[in-house]
mmCIF file of C-alpha atoms in Angstrom:
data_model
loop_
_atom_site.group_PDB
_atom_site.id
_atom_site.type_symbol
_atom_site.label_atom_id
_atom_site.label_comp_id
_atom_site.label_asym_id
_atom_site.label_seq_id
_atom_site.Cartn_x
_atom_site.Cartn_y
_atom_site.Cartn_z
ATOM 1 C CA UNK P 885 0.000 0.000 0.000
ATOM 2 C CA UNK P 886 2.985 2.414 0.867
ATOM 3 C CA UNK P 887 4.633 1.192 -2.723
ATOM 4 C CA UNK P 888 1.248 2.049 -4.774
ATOM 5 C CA UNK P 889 1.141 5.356 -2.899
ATOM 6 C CA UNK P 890 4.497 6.028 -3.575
ATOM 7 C CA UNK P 891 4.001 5.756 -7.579
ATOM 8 C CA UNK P 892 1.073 7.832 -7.671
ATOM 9 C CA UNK P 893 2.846 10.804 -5.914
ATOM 10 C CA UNK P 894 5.766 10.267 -8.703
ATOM 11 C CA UNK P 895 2.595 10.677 -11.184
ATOM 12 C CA UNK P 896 1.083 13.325 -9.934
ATOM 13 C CA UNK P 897 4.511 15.317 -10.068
ATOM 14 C CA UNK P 898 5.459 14.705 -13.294
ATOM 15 C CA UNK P 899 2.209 15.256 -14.673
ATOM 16 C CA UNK P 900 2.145 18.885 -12.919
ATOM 17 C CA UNK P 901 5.458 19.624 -14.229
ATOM 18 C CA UNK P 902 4.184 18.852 -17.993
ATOM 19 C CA UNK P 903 2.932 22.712 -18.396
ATOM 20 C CA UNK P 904 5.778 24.508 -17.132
ATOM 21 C CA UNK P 905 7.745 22.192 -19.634
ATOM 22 C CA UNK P 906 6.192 23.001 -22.440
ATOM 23 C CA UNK P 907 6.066 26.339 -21.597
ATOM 24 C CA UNK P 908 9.783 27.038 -21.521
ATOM 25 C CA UNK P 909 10.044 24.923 -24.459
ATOM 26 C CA UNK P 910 7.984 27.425 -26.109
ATOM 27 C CA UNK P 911 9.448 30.143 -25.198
ATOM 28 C CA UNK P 912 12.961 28.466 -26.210
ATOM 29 C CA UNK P 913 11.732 27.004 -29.821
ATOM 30 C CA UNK P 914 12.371 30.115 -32.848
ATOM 31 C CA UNK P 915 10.043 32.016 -34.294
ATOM 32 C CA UNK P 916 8.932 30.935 -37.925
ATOM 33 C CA UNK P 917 8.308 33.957 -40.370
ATOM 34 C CA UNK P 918 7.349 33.076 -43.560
ATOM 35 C CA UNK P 919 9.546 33.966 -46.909
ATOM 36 C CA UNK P 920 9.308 37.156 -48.027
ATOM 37 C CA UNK P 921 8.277 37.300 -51.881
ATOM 38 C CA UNK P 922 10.448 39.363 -54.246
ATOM 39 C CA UNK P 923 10.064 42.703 -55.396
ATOM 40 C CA UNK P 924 9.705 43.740 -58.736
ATOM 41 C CA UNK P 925 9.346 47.194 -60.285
ATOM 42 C CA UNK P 926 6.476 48.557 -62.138
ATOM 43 C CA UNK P 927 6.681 50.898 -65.254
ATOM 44 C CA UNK P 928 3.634 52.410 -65.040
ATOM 45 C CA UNK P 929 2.792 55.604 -64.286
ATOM 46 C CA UNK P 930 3.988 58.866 -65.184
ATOM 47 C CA UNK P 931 7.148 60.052 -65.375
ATOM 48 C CA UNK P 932 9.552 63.279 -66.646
ATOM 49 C CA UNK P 933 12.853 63.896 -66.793
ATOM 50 C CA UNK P 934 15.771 65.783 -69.045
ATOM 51 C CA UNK P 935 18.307 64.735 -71.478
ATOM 52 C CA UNK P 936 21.403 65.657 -73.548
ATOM 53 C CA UNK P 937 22.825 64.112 -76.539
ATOM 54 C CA UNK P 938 24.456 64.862 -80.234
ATOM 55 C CA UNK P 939 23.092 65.365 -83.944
ATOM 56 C CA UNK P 940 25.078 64.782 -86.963
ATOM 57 C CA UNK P 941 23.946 64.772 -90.646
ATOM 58 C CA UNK P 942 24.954 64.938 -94.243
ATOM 59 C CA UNK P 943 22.541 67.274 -94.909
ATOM 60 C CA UNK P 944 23.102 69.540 -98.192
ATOM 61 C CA UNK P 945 21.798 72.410 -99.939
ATOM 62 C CA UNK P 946 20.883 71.833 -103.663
ATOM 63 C CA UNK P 947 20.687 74.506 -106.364
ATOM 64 C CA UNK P 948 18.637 75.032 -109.173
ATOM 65 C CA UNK P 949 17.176 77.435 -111.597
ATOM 66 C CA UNK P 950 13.994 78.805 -110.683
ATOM 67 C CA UNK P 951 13.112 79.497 -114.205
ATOM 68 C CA UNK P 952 14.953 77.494 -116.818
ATOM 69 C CA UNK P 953 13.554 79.501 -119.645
ATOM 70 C CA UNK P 954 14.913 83.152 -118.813
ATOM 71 C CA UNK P 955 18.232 81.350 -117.869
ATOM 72 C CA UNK P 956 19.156 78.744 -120.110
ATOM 73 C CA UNK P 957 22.736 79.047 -120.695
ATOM 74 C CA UNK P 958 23.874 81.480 -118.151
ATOM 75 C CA UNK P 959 23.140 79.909 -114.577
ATOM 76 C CA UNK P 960 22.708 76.119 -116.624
ATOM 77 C CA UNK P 961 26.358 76.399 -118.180
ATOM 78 C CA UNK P 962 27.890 77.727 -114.125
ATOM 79 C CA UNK P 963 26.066 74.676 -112.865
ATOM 80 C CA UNK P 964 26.915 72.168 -115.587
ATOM 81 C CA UNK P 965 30.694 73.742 -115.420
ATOM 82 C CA UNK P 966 30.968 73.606 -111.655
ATOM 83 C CA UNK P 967 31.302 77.047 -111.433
ATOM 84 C CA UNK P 968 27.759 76.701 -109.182
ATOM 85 C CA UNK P 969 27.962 73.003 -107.167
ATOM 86 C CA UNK P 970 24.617 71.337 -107.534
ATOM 87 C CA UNK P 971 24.263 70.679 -104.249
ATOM 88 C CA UNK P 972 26.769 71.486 -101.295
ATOM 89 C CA UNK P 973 26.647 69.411 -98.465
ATOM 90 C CA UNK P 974 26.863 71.341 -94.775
ATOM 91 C CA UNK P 975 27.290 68.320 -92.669
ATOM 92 C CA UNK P 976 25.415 69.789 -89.416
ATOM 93 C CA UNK P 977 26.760 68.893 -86.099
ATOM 94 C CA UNK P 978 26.027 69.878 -82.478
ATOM 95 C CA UNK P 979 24.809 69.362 -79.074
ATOM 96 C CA UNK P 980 20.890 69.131 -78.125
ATOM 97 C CA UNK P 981 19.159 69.173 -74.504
ATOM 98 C CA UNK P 982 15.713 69.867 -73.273
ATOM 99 C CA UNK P 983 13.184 68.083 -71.405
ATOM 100 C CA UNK P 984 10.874 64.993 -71.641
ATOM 101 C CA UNK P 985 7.637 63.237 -70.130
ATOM 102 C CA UNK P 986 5.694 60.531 -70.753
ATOM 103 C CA UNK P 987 3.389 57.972 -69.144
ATOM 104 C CA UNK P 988 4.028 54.212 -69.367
ATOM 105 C CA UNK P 989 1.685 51.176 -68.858
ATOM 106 C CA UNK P 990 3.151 47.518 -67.768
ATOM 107 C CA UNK P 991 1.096 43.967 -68.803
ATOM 108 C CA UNK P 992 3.781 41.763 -67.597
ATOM 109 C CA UNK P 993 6.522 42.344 -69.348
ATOM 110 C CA UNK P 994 5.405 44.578 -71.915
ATOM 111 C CA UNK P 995 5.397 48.274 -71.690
ATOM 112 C CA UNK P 996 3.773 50.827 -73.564
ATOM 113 C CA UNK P 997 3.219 54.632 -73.799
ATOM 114 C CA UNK P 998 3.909 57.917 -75.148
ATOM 115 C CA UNK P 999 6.340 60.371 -74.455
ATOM 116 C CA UNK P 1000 6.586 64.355 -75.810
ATOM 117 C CA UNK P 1001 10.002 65.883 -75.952
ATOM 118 C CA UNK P 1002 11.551 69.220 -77.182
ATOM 119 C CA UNK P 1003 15.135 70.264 -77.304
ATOM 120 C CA UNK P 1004 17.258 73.623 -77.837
ATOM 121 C CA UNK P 1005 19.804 72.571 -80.607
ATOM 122 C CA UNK P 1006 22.822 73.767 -82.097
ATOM 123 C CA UNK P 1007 22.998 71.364 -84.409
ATOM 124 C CA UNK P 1008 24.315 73.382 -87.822
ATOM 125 C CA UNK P 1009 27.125 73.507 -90.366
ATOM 126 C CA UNK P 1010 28.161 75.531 -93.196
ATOM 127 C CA UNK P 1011 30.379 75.250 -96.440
ATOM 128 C CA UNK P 1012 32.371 77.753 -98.567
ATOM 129 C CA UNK P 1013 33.759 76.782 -102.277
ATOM 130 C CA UNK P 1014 35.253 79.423 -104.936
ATOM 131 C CA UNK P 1015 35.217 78.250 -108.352
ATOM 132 C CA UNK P 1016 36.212 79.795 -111.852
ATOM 133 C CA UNK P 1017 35.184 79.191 -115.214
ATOM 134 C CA UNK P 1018 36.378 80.520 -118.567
ATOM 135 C CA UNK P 1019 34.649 83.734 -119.175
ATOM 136 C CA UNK P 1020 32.992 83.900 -115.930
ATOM 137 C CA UNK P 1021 34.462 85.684 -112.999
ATOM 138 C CA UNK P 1022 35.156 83.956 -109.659
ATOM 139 C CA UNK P 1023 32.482 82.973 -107.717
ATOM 140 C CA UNK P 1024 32.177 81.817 -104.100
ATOM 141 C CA UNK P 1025 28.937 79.795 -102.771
ATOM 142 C CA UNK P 1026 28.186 79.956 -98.872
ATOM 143 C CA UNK P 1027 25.801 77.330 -97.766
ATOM 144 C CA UNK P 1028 24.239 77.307 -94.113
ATOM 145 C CA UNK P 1029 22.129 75.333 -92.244
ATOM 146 C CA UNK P 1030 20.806 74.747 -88.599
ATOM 147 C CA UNK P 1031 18.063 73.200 -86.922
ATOM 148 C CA UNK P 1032 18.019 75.167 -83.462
ATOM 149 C CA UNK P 1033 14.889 73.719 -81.464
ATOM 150 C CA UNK P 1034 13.969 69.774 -82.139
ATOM 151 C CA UNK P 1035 10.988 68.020 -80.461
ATOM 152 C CA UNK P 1036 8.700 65.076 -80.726
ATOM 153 C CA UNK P 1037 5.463 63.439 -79.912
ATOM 154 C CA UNK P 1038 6.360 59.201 -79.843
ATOM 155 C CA UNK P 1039 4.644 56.060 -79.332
ATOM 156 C CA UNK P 1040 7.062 53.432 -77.257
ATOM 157 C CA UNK P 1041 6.741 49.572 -76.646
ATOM 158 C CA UNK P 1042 8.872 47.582 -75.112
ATOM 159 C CA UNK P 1043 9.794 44.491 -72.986
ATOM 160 C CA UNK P 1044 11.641 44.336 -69.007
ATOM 161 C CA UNK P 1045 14.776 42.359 -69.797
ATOM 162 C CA UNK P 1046 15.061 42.442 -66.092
ATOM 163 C CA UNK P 1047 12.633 43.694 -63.932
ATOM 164 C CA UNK P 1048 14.763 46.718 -63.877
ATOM 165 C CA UNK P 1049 15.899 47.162 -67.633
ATOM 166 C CA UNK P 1050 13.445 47.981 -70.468
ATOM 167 C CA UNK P 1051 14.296 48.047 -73.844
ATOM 168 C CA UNK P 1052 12.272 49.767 -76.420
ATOM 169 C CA UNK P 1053 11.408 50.972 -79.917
ATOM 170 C CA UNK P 1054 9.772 54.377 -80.735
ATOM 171 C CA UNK P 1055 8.396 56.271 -83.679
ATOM 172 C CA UNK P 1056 5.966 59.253 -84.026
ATOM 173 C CA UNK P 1057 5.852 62.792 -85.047
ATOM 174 C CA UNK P 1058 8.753 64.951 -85.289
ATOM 175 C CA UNK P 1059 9.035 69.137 -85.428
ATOM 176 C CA UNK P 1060 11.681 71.914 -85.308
ATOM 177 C CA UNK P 1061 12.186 75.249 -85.999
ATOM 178 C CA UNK P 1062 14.990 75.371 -88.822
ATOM 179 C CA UNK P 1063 17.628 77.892 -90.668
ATOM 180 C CA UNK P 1064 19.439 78.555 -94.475
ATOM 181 C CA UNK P 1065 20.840 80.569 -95.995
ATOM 182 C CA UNK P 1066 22.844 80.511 -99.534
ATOM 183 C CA UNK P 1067 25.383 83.459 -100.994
ATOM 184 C CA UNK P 1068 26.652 83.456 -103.919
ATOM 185 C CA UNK P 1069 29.149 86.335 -104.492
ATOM 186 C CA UNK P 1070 32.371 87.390 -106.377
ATOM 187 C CA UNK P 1071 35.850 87.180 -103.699
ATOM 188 C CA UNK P 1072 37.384 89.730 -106.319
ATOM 189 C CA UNK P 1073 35.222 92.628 -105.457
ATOM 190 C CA UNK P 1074 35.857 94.847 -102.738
ATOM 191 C CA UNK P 1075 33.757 94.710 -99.455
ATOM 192 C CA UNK P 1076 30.639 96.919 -99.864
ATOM 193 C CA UNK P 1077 31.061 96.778 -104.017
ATOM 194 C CA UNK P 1078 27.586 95.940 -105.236
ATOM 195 C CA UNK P 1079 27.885 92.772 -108.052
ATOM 196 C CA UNK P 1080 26.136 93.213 -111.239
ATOM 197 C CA UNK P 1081 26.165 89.842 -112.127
ATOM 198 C CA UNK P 1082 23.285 87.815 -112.673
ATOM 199 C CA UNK P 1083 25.148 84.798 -110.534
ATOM 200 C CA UNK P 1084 25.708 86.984 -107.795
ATOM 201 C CA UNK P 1085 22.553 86.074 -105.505
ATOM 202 C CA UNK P 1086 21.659 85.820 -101.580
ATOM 203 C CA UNK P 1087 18.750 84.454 -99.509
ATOM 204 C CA UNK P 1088 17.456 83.212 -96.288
ATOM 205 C CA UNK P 1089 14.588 80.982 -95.076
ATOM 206 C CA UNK P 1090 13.808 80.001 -91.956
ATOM 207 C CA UNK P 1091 10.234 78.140 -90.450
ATOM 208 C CA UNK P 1092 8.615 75.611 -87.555
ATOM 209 C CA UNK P 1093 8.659 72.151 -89.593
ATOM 210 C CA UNK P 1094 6.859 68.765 -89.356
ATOM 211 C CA UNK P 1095 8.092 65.324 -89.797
ATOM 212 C CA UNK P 1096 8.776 61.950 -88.325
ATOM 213 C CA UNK P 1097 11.340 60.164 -85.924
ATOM 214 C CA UNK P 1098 11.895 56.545 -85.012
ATOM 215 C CA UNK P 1099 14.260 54.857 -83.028
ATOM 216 C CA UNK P 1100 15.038 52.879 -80.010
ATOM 217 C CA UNK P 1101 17.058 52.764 -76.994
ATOM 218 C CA UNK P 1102 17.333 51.406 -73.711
ATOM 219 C CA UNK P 1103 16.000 52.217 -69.893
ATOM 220 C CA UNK P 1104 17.426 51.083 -66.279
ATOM 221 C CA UNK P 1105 15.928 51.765 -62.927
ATOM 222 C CA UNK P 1106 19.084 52.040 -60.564
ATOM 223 C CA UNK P 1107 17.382 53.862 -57.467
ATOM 224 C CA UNK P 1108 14.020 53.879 -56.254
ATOM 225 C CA UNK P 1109 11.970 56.020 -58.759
ATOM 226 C CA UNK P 1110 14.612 57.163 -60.792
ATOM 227 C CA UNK P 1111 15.733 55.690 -63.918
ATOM 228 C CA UNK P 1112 18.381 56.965 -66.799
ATOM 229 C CA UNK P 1113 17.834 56.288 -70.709
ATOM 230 C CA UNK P 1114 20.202 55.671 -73.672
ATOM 231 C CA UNK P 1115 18.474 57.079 -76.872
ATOM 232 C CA UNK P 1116 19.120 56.667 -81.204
ATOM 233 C CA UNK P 1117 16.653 58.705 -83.120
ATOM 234 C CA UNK P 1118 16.065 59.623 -87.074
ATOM 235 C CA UNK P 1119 14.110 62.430 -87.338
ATOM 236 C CA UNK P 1120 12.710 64.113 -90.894
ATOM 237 C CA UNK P 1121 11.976 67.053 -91.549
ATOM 238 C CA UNK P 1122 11.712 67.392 -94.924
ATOM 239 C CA UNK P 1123 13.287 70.042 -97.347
ATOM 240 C CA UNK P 1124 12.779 73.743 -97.037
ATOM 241 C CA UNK P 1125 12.991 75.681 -100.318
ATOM 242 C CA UNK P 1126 13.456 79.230 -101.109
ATOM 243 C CA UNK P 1127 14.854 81.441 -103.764
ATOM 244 C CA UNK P 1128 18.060 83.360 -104.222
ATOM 245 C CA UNK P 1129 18.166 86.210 -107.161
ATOM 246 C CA UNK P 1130 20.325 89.095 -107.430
ATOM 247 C CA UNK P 1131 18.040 92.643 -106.879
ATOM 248 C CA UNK P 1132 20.298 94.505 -108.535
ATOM 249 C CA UNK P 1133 20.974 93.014 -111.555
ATOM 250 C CA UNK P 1134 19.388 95.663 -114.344
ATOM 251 C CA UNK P 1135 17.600 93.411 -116.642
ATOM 252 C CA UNK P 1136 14.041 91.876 -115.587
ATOM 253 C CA UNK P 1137 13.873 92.463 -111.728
ATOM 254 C CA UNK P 1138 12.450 89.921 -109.832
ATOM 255 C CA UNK P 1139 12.928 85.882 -108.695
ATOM 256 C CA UNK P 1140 12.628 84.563 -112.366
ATOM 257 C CA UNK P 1141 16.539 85.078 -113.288
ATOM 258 C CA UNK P 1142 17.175 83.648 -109.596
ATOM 259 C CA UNK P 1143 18.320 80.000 -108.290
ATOM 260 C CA UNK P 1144 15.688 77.850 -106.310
ATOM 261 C CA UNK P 1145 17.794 76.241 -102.712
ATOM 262 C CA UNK P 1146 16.814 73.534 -101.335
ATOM 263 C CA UNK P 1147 18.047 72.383 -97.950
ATOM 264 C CA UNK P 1148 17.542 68.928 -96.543
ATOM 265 C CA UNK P 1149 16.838 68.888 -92.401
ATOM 266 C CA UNK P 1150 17.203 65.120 -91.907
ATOM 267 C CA UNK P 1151 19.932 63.883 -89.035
ATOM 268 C CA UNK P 1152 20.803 61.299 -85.785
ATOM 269 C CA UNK P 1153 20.410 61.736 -82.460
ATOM 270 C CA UNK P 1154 21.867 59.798 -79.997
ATOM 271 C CA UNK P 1155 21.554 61.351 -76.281
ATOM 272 C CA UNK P 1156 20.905 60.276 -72.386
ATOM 273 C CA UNK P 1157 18.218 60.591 -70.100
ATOM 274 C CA UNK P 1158 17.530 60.942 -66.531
ATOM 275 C CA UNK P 1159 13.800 60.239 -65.704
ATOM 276 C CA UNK P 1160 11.541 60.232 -62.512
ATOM 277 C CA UNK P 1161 8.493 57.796 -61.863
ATOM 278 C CA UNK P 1162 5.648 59.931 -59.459
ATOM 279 C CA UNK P 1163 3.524 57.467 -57.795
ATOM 280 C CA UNK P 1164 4.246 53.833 -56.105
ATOM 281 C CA UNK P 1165 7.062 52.272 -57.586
ATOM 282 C CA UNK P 1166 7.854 48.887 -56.464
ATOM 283 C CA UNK P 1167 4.946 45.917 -56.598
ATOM 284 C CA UNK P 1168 5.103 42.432 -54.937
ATOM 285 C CA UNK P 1169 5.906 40.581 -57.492
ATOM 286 C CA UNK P 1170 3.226 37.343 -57.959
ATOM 287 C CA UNK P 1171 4.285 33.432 -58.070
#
């Protein structure tokens, strides 16, 4: 009887000491947290920014005559001799940098949008020949050109290489506000001599012109909102004509005995950009 009470009191301990057991073993074990999923970033939204970058061209100003009845064989034969080039190529070069913004939608891994741009420019050249023909005097042909403010209005689509790199292509409307200007003179006279001749001949045009662009490039988001862009563009903006005539050459005044100029505004861009996202930028990503 003293046995079988001894075993129950044995029992009866253990069992009380059960909760403060598994208590401490609580309190002992680590805490599970689960995994946290992956963040990705999200292209959507809208977004501005500037840029800077560098035009080139082989642009060039072509000459003709602007009525080839009243000057068949004089301004024909200085053309067909070289004594006039043809056309004269400026090759415009420069710098560019303005501002940008846009708004972007993600589906996955596509992106899509539309982004407006304009740019002051200083993207011009210029070219100076002298030339002499028997008969003819010397004559010296300046050619300018310059586009000075360069914008756009583009649809992009691309894909996230990464969820942090986006590469794209691009193509919409294209505008600027463009300058020429074509002399024609003789180097033998003295400065402030008037020239009688009926090459002799000067004129300027300048305008706002429309066209097209299309190119590609590449973004990457490399701090919170902020992302920076590597740009190629070909932009068009057609030909802008005017005429040249000499207003003091006696016989039959006026732009019939004068050369038509045409000058080319067509180039490459290639610049950088520095954008910033407003709104939320990074999503949980989904499994």
């Amino acid at each position: 009887m003293l046995r079988f009470a001894s075993i129950m009191l044995v029992a009866f301990g253990v069992a009380a000491a059960q909760p403060a057991f598994a208590a401490d073993m609580a309190a002992r074990a680590p805490l599970y947290k689960a995994p946290q999923l992956p963040v990705a970033y999200n292209w959507s939204g809208f977004y501005a920014g500037v840029n800077v970058g560098y035009g080139w061209s082989d642009d060039a100003i072509k000459l003709a005559p602007h009525d080839p009845v009243f000057t068949a064989g004089v301004l024909d034969i200085a053309l067909a001799g070289g004594l006039l080039p043809p056309s004269l190529a400026t090759n415009p070069r420069g710098v560019l940098g303005g501002v940008q913004a846009g708004y972007n939608v993600q589906t996955g891994s596509l992106v899509w949008g539309v982004e407006a741009d304009i740019a002051a420019a200083g993207i011009k050249g210029s070219t100076t020949v002298s030339r002499t023909l028997p008969v003819f005097p010397d004559i010296m042909t300046r050619q300018e050109q310059k586009v000075d403010w360069l914008g756009t209005v583009r649809g992009r689509i691309g894909a996230t290489v990464t969820p942090d790199l986006m590469l794209y292509a691009t193509g919409g409307l294209a505008y600027g506000h463009v300058k020429a200007s074509t002399s024609i003179t003789d180097p033998t006279l003295a400065p402030g001599t008037p020239c009688l001749n009926i090459i002799c001949s000067a004129g300027t045009s300048e305008s706002w012109r429309v066209g097209w662009a299309v190119g590609g490039g590449g973004e990457y988001r490399f701090a919170s909102n902020w992302s920076v862009k590597l740009e190629y563009l070909y932009y068009d903006l057609g030909s802008e004509k005017y005429t040249i005539f000499n207003p003091l050459f006696p016989f039959t005044p006026g732009p019939a005995r004068g050369l038509d100029a045409s000058a080319d505004f067509t180039g490459h861009i290639a610049r950088v950009g520095l954008n910033y996202k407003f709104g939320s930028g990074p999503v949980v990503a989904k499994y």
